[in-house]
Short mmCIF file of C-alpha atoms in Angstrom, two decimals:
data_model
loop_
_atom_site.label_atom_id
_atom_site.label_comp_id
_atom_site.label_asym_id
_atom_site.label_seq_id
_atom_site.Cartn_x
_atom_site.Cartn_y
_atom_site.Cartn_z
CA MET A 297 168.21 47.03 87.66
CA PRO A 298 166.70 48.91 90.70
CA GLU A 299 168.13 48.14 94.12
CA PRO A 300 165.76 46.40 96.65
CA GLY A 301 163.26 48.88 97.79
CA GLU A 302 163.79 51.21 95.00
CA ILE A 303 160.99 52.14 92.56
CA SER A 304 161.12 50.59 89.06
CA ALA A 305 160.49 53.37 86.62
CA ASP A 306 158.62 51.06 84.19
CA ALA A 307 156.48 49.59 86.81
CA LEU A 308 155.50 52.93 88.15
CA GLN A 309 154.69 54.46 84.60
CA GLN A 310 152.48 51.38 83.98
CA ARG A 311 150.73 51.84 87.31
CA LEU A 312 150.15 55.51 86.85
CA GLU A 313 148.91 54.94 83.18
CA ARG A 314 146.33 52.65 84.39
CA ILE A 315 145.16 54.96 87.11
CA LEU A 316 145.09 58.21 84.85
CA LEU A 317 143.85 56.67 81.57
CA GLY A 318 141.27 54.50 83.15
CA GLY A 319 142.59 50.99 82.20
CA LYS A 320 145.23 49.14 80.02
CA ARG A 321 146.20 50.23 76.59
CA LYS A 322 144.60 47.72 74.32
CA TYR A 323 143.36 49.33 71.12
CA THR A 324 144.77 50.82 68.08
CA ARG A 325 143.61 54.28 66.73
CA LEU A 326 141.76 52.55 63.88
CA GLU A 327 139.89 50.26 66.45
CA VAL A 328 138.93 53.23 68.60
CA ALA A 329 137.44 55.08 65.62
CA GLU A 330 135.46 51.93 64.60
CA LYS A 331 134.10 51.15 68.01
CA ALA A 332 133.30 54.80 68.63
CA GLY A 333 131.50 55.05 65.23
CA VAL A 334 133.57 58.08 64.24
CA PRO A 335 135.11 58.50 60.80
CA GLU A 336 138.82 57.61 60.80
CA GLU A 337 140.14 60.93 59.36
CA ARG A 338 137.87 62.80 61.95
CA SER A 339 139.31 60.87 64.90
CA ARG A 340 142.85 61.52 63.54
CA ARG A 341 142.20 65.37 63.25
CA LEU A 342 140.68 65.60 66.82
CA TRP A 343 143.59 63.63 68.22
CA ARG A 344 146.19 65.93 66.57
CA ALA A 345 144.34 69.07 67.47
CA LEU A 346 144.24 68.06 71.17
CA GLY A 347 148.03 68.25 71.06
CA PHE A 348 148.90 64.41 71.14
CA ALA A 349 151.66 62.86 69.33
CA THR A 350 150.71 60.98 66.10
CA VAL A 351 150.66 57.19 66.53
CA ASP A 352 151.08 54.46 63.86
CA ASP A 353 147.83 52.76 62.73
CA ASP A 354 148.98 49.48 64.41
CA GLU A 355 150.17 50.77 67.72
CA VAL A 356 148.18 49.62 70.64
CA VAL A 357 148.02 52.87 72.86
CA PHE A 358 144.37 53.43 73.53
CA THR A 359 141.96 52.43 76.17
CA ASP A 360 138.14 52.09 76.81
CA ALA A 361 138.13 55.72 78.07
CA ASP A 362 139.49 56.90 74.74
CA ILE A 363 136.65 55.27 72.93
CA GLU A 364 134.08 56.94 75.13
CA ALA A 365 136.02 60.34 74.81
CA ILE A 366 136.08 60.24 71.00
CA ARG A 367 132.37 59.39 70.81
CA THR A 368 131.35 62.14 73.07
CA ALA A 369 133.48 64.70 71.34
CA ASP A 370 132.03 63.61 67.97
CA GLN A 371 128.42 63.95 69.45
CA LEU A 372 129.20 67.44 70.67
CA MET A 373 130.52 68.59 67.32
CA SER A 374 127.52 67.07 65.47
CA SER A 375 125.01 68.65 67.79
CA GLY A 376 125.25 72.13 66.23
CA LEU A 377 126.58 73.66 69.44
CA ILE A 378 130.12 74.24 67.86
CA ASP A 379 130.33 75.73 64.29
CA PRO A 380 132.17 73.14 62.02
CA ASN A 381 134.38 75.73 60.82
CA ILE A 382 135.95 76.47 64.19
CA GLU A 383 135.76 72.78 65.70
CA LEU A 384 139.44 72.22 65.33
CA ALA A 385 140.33 75.63 66.70
CA VAL A 386 138.13 74.78 69.80
CA THR A 387 139.82 71.43 70.27
CA ARG A 388 143.25 72.98 69.94
CA ALA A 389 142.55 75.66 72.57
CA LEU A 390 141.07 73.00 74.95
CA GLY A 391 144.29 70.79 74.43
CA GLN A 392 146.71 73.68 74.95
CA HIS A 393 145.06 74.89 78.08
CA LEU A 394 144.66 71.45 79.70
CA SER A 395 148.18 70.60 78.76
CA ARG A 396 149.64 73.43 80.63
CA LEU A 397 147.46 72.55 83.71
CA ALA A 398 148.53 68.91 83.48
CA GLU A 399 152.13 69.92 83.40
CA TRP A 400 151.86 72.10 86.42
CA GLN A 401 150.01 69.40 88.35
CA VAL A 402 152.55 66.61 87.69
CA HIS A 403 155.31 69.00 88.86
CA MET A 404 153.48 69.57 92.03
CA LEU A 405 152.92 65.84 92.44
CA TRP A 406 156.42 64.88 91.80
CA THR A 407 157.75 67.66 94.15
CA MET A 408 155.48 66.11 96.87
CA ILE A 409 156.90 62.64 96.09
CA THR A 410 160.49 63.48 95.93
CA GLU A 411 160.37 65.64 99.32
CA ASN A 412 158.56 62.87 101.20
CA LYS A 413 160.59 59.80 101.29
CA GLU A 414 157.82 57.73 102.87
CA ILE A 415 155.43 58.48 99.98
CA GLY A 416 158.03 57.79 97.37
CA SER A 417 159.38 54.59 98.96
CA SER A 418 157.39 52.30 96.77
CA GLU A 419 155.13 51.98 93.60
CA ARG A 420 152.29 51.01 95.68
CA GLN A 421 152.40 54.11 98.01
CA ILE A 422 152.69 56.39 94.82
CA GLY A 423 149.89 54.66 93.21
CA ARG A 424 147.64 55.07 96.29
CA LEU A 425 148.53 58.83 96.43
CA VAL A 426 147.56 59.42 92.91
CA GLU A 427 144.35 57.24 93.34
CA ARG A 428 143.47 59.60 96.35
CA LEU A 429 144.32 62.85 94.78
CA LEU A 430 142.79 62.52 91.27
CA PRO A 431 139.09 62.55 92.28
CA GLU A 432 139.81 65.61 94.48
CA LEU A 433 141.57 67.42 91.69
CA GLU A 434 138.60 66.65 89.29
CA LYS A 435 136.27 68.16 91.95
CA VAL A 436 138.23 71.40 92.36
CA GLN A 437 138.60 71.85 88.51
CA GLU A 438 134.94 71.37 88.14
CA PHE A 439 134.01 73.79 90.65
CA VAL A 440 136.44 76.45 89.33
CA TRP A 441 135.22 75.83 85.90
CA ARG A 442 131.51 76.14 86.88
CA ARG A 443 132.06 79.46 88.76
CA HIS A 444 133.85 80.93 85.75
CA LEU A 445 130.86 79.65 83.55
CA ALA A 446 128.44 81.59 85.87
CA ALA A 447 130.57 84.66 85.80
CA TYR A 448 130.77 84.89 81.93
CA ALA A 449 126.98 83.79 81.62
CA GLY A 450 126.15 86.64 83.92
CA ARG A 451 128.10 89.10 81.65
CA ALA A 452 126.52 87.72 78.55
CA MET A 453 122.99 88.20 80.02
CA ALA A 454 123.75 91.60 81.13
CA PHE A 455 124.74 92.84 77.66
CA PRO A 456 122.47 90.56 75.23
CA ASP A 457 122.92 92.76 72.32
CA GLU A 458 126.57 92.92 72.47
CA ASP A 459 128.97 90.59 70.57
CA LEU A 460 131.00 88.95 73.31
CA GLY A 461 133.64 87.92 70.69
CA ALA A 462 134.30 91.62 69.69
CA ARG A 463 133.65 94.17 72.40
CA THR A 464 134.93 97.51 73.77
CA GLU A 465 137.06 96.90 76.72
CA VAL A 466 140.20 98.24 78.45
CA VAL A 467 143.31 96.41 77.75
CA GLY A 468 146.44 96.58 79.98
CA PHE A 469 149.87 95.40 80.35
CA VAL A 470 151.86 95.65 83.42
CA ASP A 471 155.60 94.39 83.56
CA MET A 472 158.46 94.30 85.91
CA VAL A 473 161.37 96.77 85.18
CA GLY A 474 164.63 95.22 84.60
CA TYR A 475 163.60 91.61 84.41
CA THR A 476 166.21 90.65 81.87
CA ARG A 477 169.17 92.10 83.90
CA LEU A 478 167.51 90.29 87.03
CA THR A 479 167.70 87.01 85.26
CA ARG A 480 171.46 87.46 85.11
CA GLN A 481 171.89 88.58 88.79
CA VAL A 482 169.95 85.93 90.89
CA ASP A 483 169.66 82.23 90.94
CA GLU A 484 166.70 80.10 89.73
CA GLU A 485 165.19 79.82 93.25
CA ARG A 486 165.03 83.51 93.74
CA LEU A 487 163.94 84.19 90.34
CA THR A 488 161.06 81.71 90.85
CA ASP A 489 160.12 83.48 94.02
CA ILE A 490 159.92 86.69 92.31
CA LEU A 491 157.77 85.57 89.45
CA ASP A 492 155.48 83.68 91.98
CA ARG A 493 155.09 86.84 94.04
CA PHE A 494 154.36 88.92 90.95
CA GLU A 495 151.79 86.54 89.82
CA SER A 496 150.08 86.22 93.32
CA VAL A 497 149.90 90.13 93.55
CA ALA A 498 148.68 90.50 89.87
CA THR A 499 145.91 87.76 90.33
CA GLU A 500 144.72 89.36 93.65
CA VAL A 501 144.67 93.03 92.16
CA VAL A 502 142.90 92.07 88.87
CA ALA A 503 140.20 89.94 90.70
CA GLU A 504 139.60 92.64 93.34
CA HIS A 505 138.74 95.24 90.68
CA HIS A 506 136.56 93.01 88.41
CA GLY A 507 139.18 92.50 85.66
CA ARG A 508 140.32 89.30 84.01
CA ILE A 509 143.89 87.99 83.41
CA VAL A 510 144.28 87.00 79.92
CA LYS A 511 147.73 85.55 80.45
CA MET A 512 151.03 85.99 82.43
CA ILE A 513 153.93 86.34 79.98
CA GLY A 514 156.94 85.70 82.30
CA ASP A 515 157.50 89.05 83.88
CA GLU A 516 154.36 90.75 82.33
CA VAL A 517 150.58 90.34 82.88
CA LEU A 518 148.00 91.12 80.13
CA PHE A 519 144.53 91.85 81.73
CA VAL A 520 141.19 93.22 80.37
CA ALA A 521 138.49 95.21 82.30
CA ASP A 522 135.05 96.42 81.45
CA SER A 523 135.38 99.94 82.57
CA ALA A 524 137.92 102.74 82.53
CA VAL A 525 137.93 103.03 86.18
CA ASP A 526 138.36 99.29 86.72
CA GLY A 527 141.27 99.26 84.33
CA ALA A 528 142.84 102.36 85.93
CA GLU A 529 142.56 100.93 89.50
CA ILE A 530 144.18 97.69 88.42
CA ALA A 531 147.14 99.33 87.05
CA LEU A 532 147.54 101.87 89.94
CA ALA A 533 146.93 99.18 92.53
CA LEU A 534 149.56 96.90 90.96
CA SER A 535 152.09 99.68 90.91
CA GLU A 536 151.47 100.65 94.43
CA ARG A 537 151.63 97.07 95.56
CA ALA A 538 155.03 96.51 93.69
CA ASP A 539 156.45 99.65 95.24
CA ALA A 540 155.45 98.52 98.80
CA ASP A 541 156.76 94.94 98.24
CA GLU A 542 160.51 94.79 98.86
CA THR A 543 160.74 91.44 96.82
CA LEU A 544 159.38 92.93 93.78
CA PRO A 545 161.12 95.41 91.40
CA ALA A 546 159.23 98.49 90.05
CA VAL A 547 156.75 98.03 87.41
CA ARG A 548 155.49 100.06 84.46
CA ALA A 549 152.06 99.90 82.68
CA GLY A 550 150.12 100.73 79.45
CA LEU A 551 146.52 100.91 79.03
CA ALA A 552 144.21 101.41 75.84
CA SER A 553 140.51 101.36 75.28
CA GLY A 554 138.54 100.16 72.33
CA ARG A 555 137.27 97.26 70.42
CA ILE A 556 138.99 93.92 70.86
CA LEU A 557 138.63 90.55 69.37
CA SER A 558 138.40 87.66 71.93
CA ARG A 559 139.27 84.22 70.63
CA PHE A 560 139.64 81.06 72.85
CA GLY A 561 140.77 83.03 76.00
CA ASP A 562 143.22 85.41 74.11
CA VAL A 563 142.66 88.95 72.86
CA TYR A 564 143.72 90.42 69.61
CA GLY A 565 143.59 93.77 67.72
CA SER A 566 145.12 97.19 67.36
CA VAL A 567 143.98 98.14 70.90
CA VAL A 568 146.11 95.26 72.35
CA ASN A 569 149.11 96.32 70.40
CA LEU A 570 148.62 99.90 71.29
CA ALA A 571 148.67 99.01 75.12
CA ALA A 572 151.72 97.06 74.50
CA ARG A 573 153.55 100.01 72.91
CA LEU A 574 152.56 102.31 75.61
CA THR A 575 154.14 99.99 78.19
CA SER A 576 157.31 99.74 76.31
CA THR A 577 157.67 103.67 76.39
CA ALA A 578 156.78 104.05 80.07
CA ARG A 579 159.23 104.80 82.71
CA PRO A 580 159.70 102.71 85.86
CA GLY A 581 156.81 103.40 88.21
CA THR A 582 154.61 105.14 85.49
CA ILE A 583 151.34 104.33 83.77
CA LEU A 584 150.53 105.52 80.31
CA VAL A 585 147.29 105.63 78.67
CA ASP A 586 145.84 106.14 75.24
CA LYS A 587 143.74 109.14 74.16
CA GLU A 588 140.59 107.30 74.25
CA LEU A 589 141.11 106.17 77.92
CA ALA A 590 142.57 109.58 78.95
CA THR A 591 139.30 111.32 77.88
CA GLU A 592 137.22 108.94 79.82
CA LEU A 593 139.20 109.09 83.03
CA ALA A 594 139.61 113.08 82.94
CA SER A 595 136.20 113.42 84.25
CA HIS A 596 137.00 111.57 87.29
CA ALA A 597 138.30 113.74 90.12
CA GLU A 598 140.15 110.99 91.78
CA TYR A 599 142.77 110.56 88.92
CA GLU A 600 145.23 113.09 87.48
CA VAL A 601 145.74 112.68 83.69
CA ARG A 602 148.60 114.52 82.08
CA SER A 603 149.34 114.66 78.37
CA ARG A 604 152.72 113.73 77.26
CA ARG A 605 154.81 114.69 74.01
CA PRO A 606 154.42 112.55 71.07
CA VAL A 607 156.72 109.43 70.85
CA SER A 608 157.59 107.28 67.79
CA VAL A 609 157.19 103.54 68.27
CA ARG A 610 156.98 100.63 65.95
CA GLY A 611 153.41 100.89 64.10
CA TYR A 612 152.77 104.45 65.40
CA ASN A 613 154.73 107.49 64.10
CA ARG A 614 153.33 110.03 66.64
CA LEU A 615 151.76 108.29 69.51
CA ARG A 616 150.58 110.80 72.09
CA PRO A 617 150.22 109.11 75.46
CA SER A 618 148.97 110.57 78.62
CA SER A 619 150.43 109.67 82.15
CA LEU A 620 147.90 108.33 84.88
CA ARG A 621 148.29 108.69 88.48
CA ARG A 622 146.01 109.31 91.57
CA ALA A 623 144.96 112.99 92.17
CA ARG A 624 146.84 114.75 94.82
CA GLU A 625 145.11 116.78 97.49
CA ARG A 626 144.10 120.19 96.22
CA PRO A 627 145.57 123.25 98.00
CA SER A 628 143.29 125.29 100.15
CA GLY A 629 143.31 128.68 101.64
CA MET A 630 145.01 131.78 100.00
CA PHE A 631 147.24 129.74 97.95
CA ALA A 632 144.19 127.90 96.20
CA SER A 633 142.81 131.41 95.62
CA SER A 634 145.88 132.69 93.73
CA GLN A 635 146.01 129.59 91.68
CA GLN A 636 142.35 129.96 90.67
CA LEU A 637 142.99 133.51 89.87
CA ALA A 638 145.93 132.61 87.62
CA ALA A 639 143.88 129.74 85.98
CA GLU A 640 141.19 132.57 85.07
CA MET A 641 143.61 134.76 83.58
CA LEU A 642 144.95 132.13 81.44
CA GLY A 643 141.47 131.06 80.36
CA LEU A 644 141.44 127.90 82.31
CA ASP A 645 138.80 127.01 84.88
CA ASP A 646 139.08 124.78 87.84
CA ALA A 647 137.45 121.99 85.89
CA THR A 648 139.96 121.88 82.91
CA PRO A 649 142.04 118.77 83.11
CA LEU A 650 145.70 119.30 83.54
CA SER A 651 146.28 117.61 80.14
CA VAL A 652 144.67 120.53 78.41
CA ALA A 653 147.32 123.03 79.79
CA ASP A 654 150.08 120.39 78.97
CA GLU A 655 148.81 120.11 75.33
CA ALA A 656 148.81 123.95 74.91
CA GLU A 657 152.45 124.03 76.19
CA ASP A 658 153.41 121.24 73.87
CA ALA A 659 151.62 122.91 70.99
CA THR A 660 153.51 126.25 71.66
CA ALA A 661 156.80 124.54 71.82
CA GLU A 662 156.22 122.52 68.47
CA SER A 663 155.30 125.76 66.71
CA LEU A 664 158.50 127.47 67.47
CA PRO A 665 161.42 127.01 65.07
CA PRO A 666 164.10 124.85 66.26
CA ARG A 667 166.88 126.43 68.33
CA PRO A 668 170.16 126.64 66.33
CA ARG A 669 173.02 124.50 67.70
CA PRO A 670 176.00 126.78 68.80
CA ARG A 671 179.07 126.43 66.73
CA SER A 672 182.11 124.90 68.41
CA LYS A 673 185.08 127.23 68.56
CA ARG A 674 188.21 125.78 66.85
CA ARG A 675 191.24 126.10 69.20
CA ARG A 676 194.13 127.99 67.54
CA ARG A 677 197.52 126.65 67.83
#
């Protein structure tokens, strides 16, 4: 039994449910399907796809709001706007994304309640807080949703002949180096601060350079960009920001360019896999790019692209990456003239990217026979 002045968990749960669900639970699943005019099996599939637990046919768990929601969802599916072949996939994606949002919001709310004893002193106070915050959260969510709709609609109108589900983009991964070791060395509070800081910096940098975050995967961010320059700037800026931030470890990155498949907010395809493999082979503080992206960036004087030796990774026997960094200032005066003369003697002009010279060096090294290993002398006794 709760002490005088303490909150009854059951009473609080019932009050919050009435506020959040729009009324009392008073219908079974079959009654909801009947009142909404939706086939029973279809309502069951939609409910499961949204990620909600399966309930028995005689369990009274639904409200008037559930009836309206099922009816609206059914009408949307029947309108032809959504292909019947993907309606469950669309429903699953909606449920998964909103579930994560709800989990974060409840955590935020509960932190506010537990850290403010005046708010959490009674069920009535908490109920009032939720009633006041809920409309504000809905307004913010609608605003953000509409802004993103406008942004994506603008992209679609700019490229009317391009398939938005499968298009050419730059895919990039940036991850923190030594994260696994870090988790064993710092406490949860410190680790949370590091992850929050990394996510904050990544969000800012990707937005500044017209990219889109696909997802944050713990110590790693996956992003896409429409152009080679935008992708390069995101990776370079993230690396520079991490180096300048004392709270963050060094990062490494991998970028690849090509056709990707976009599906319900995520991206798939060989280009995504390639970017991931490049990231796994990059050293701390370095950025590796694939051949396609290296070719595109080689014509931009602000970048320096150097070809690296082939490496073997899962799925790629001879992956030949290139390193990307900002171009250093070119020498001037007599030293510059001597460099130009040397380049002309080697058959390279000033416009030849550095990666060409590196490739020639690597090709020469690969054509030579392997150097014999020296025999170890046996010590006489």
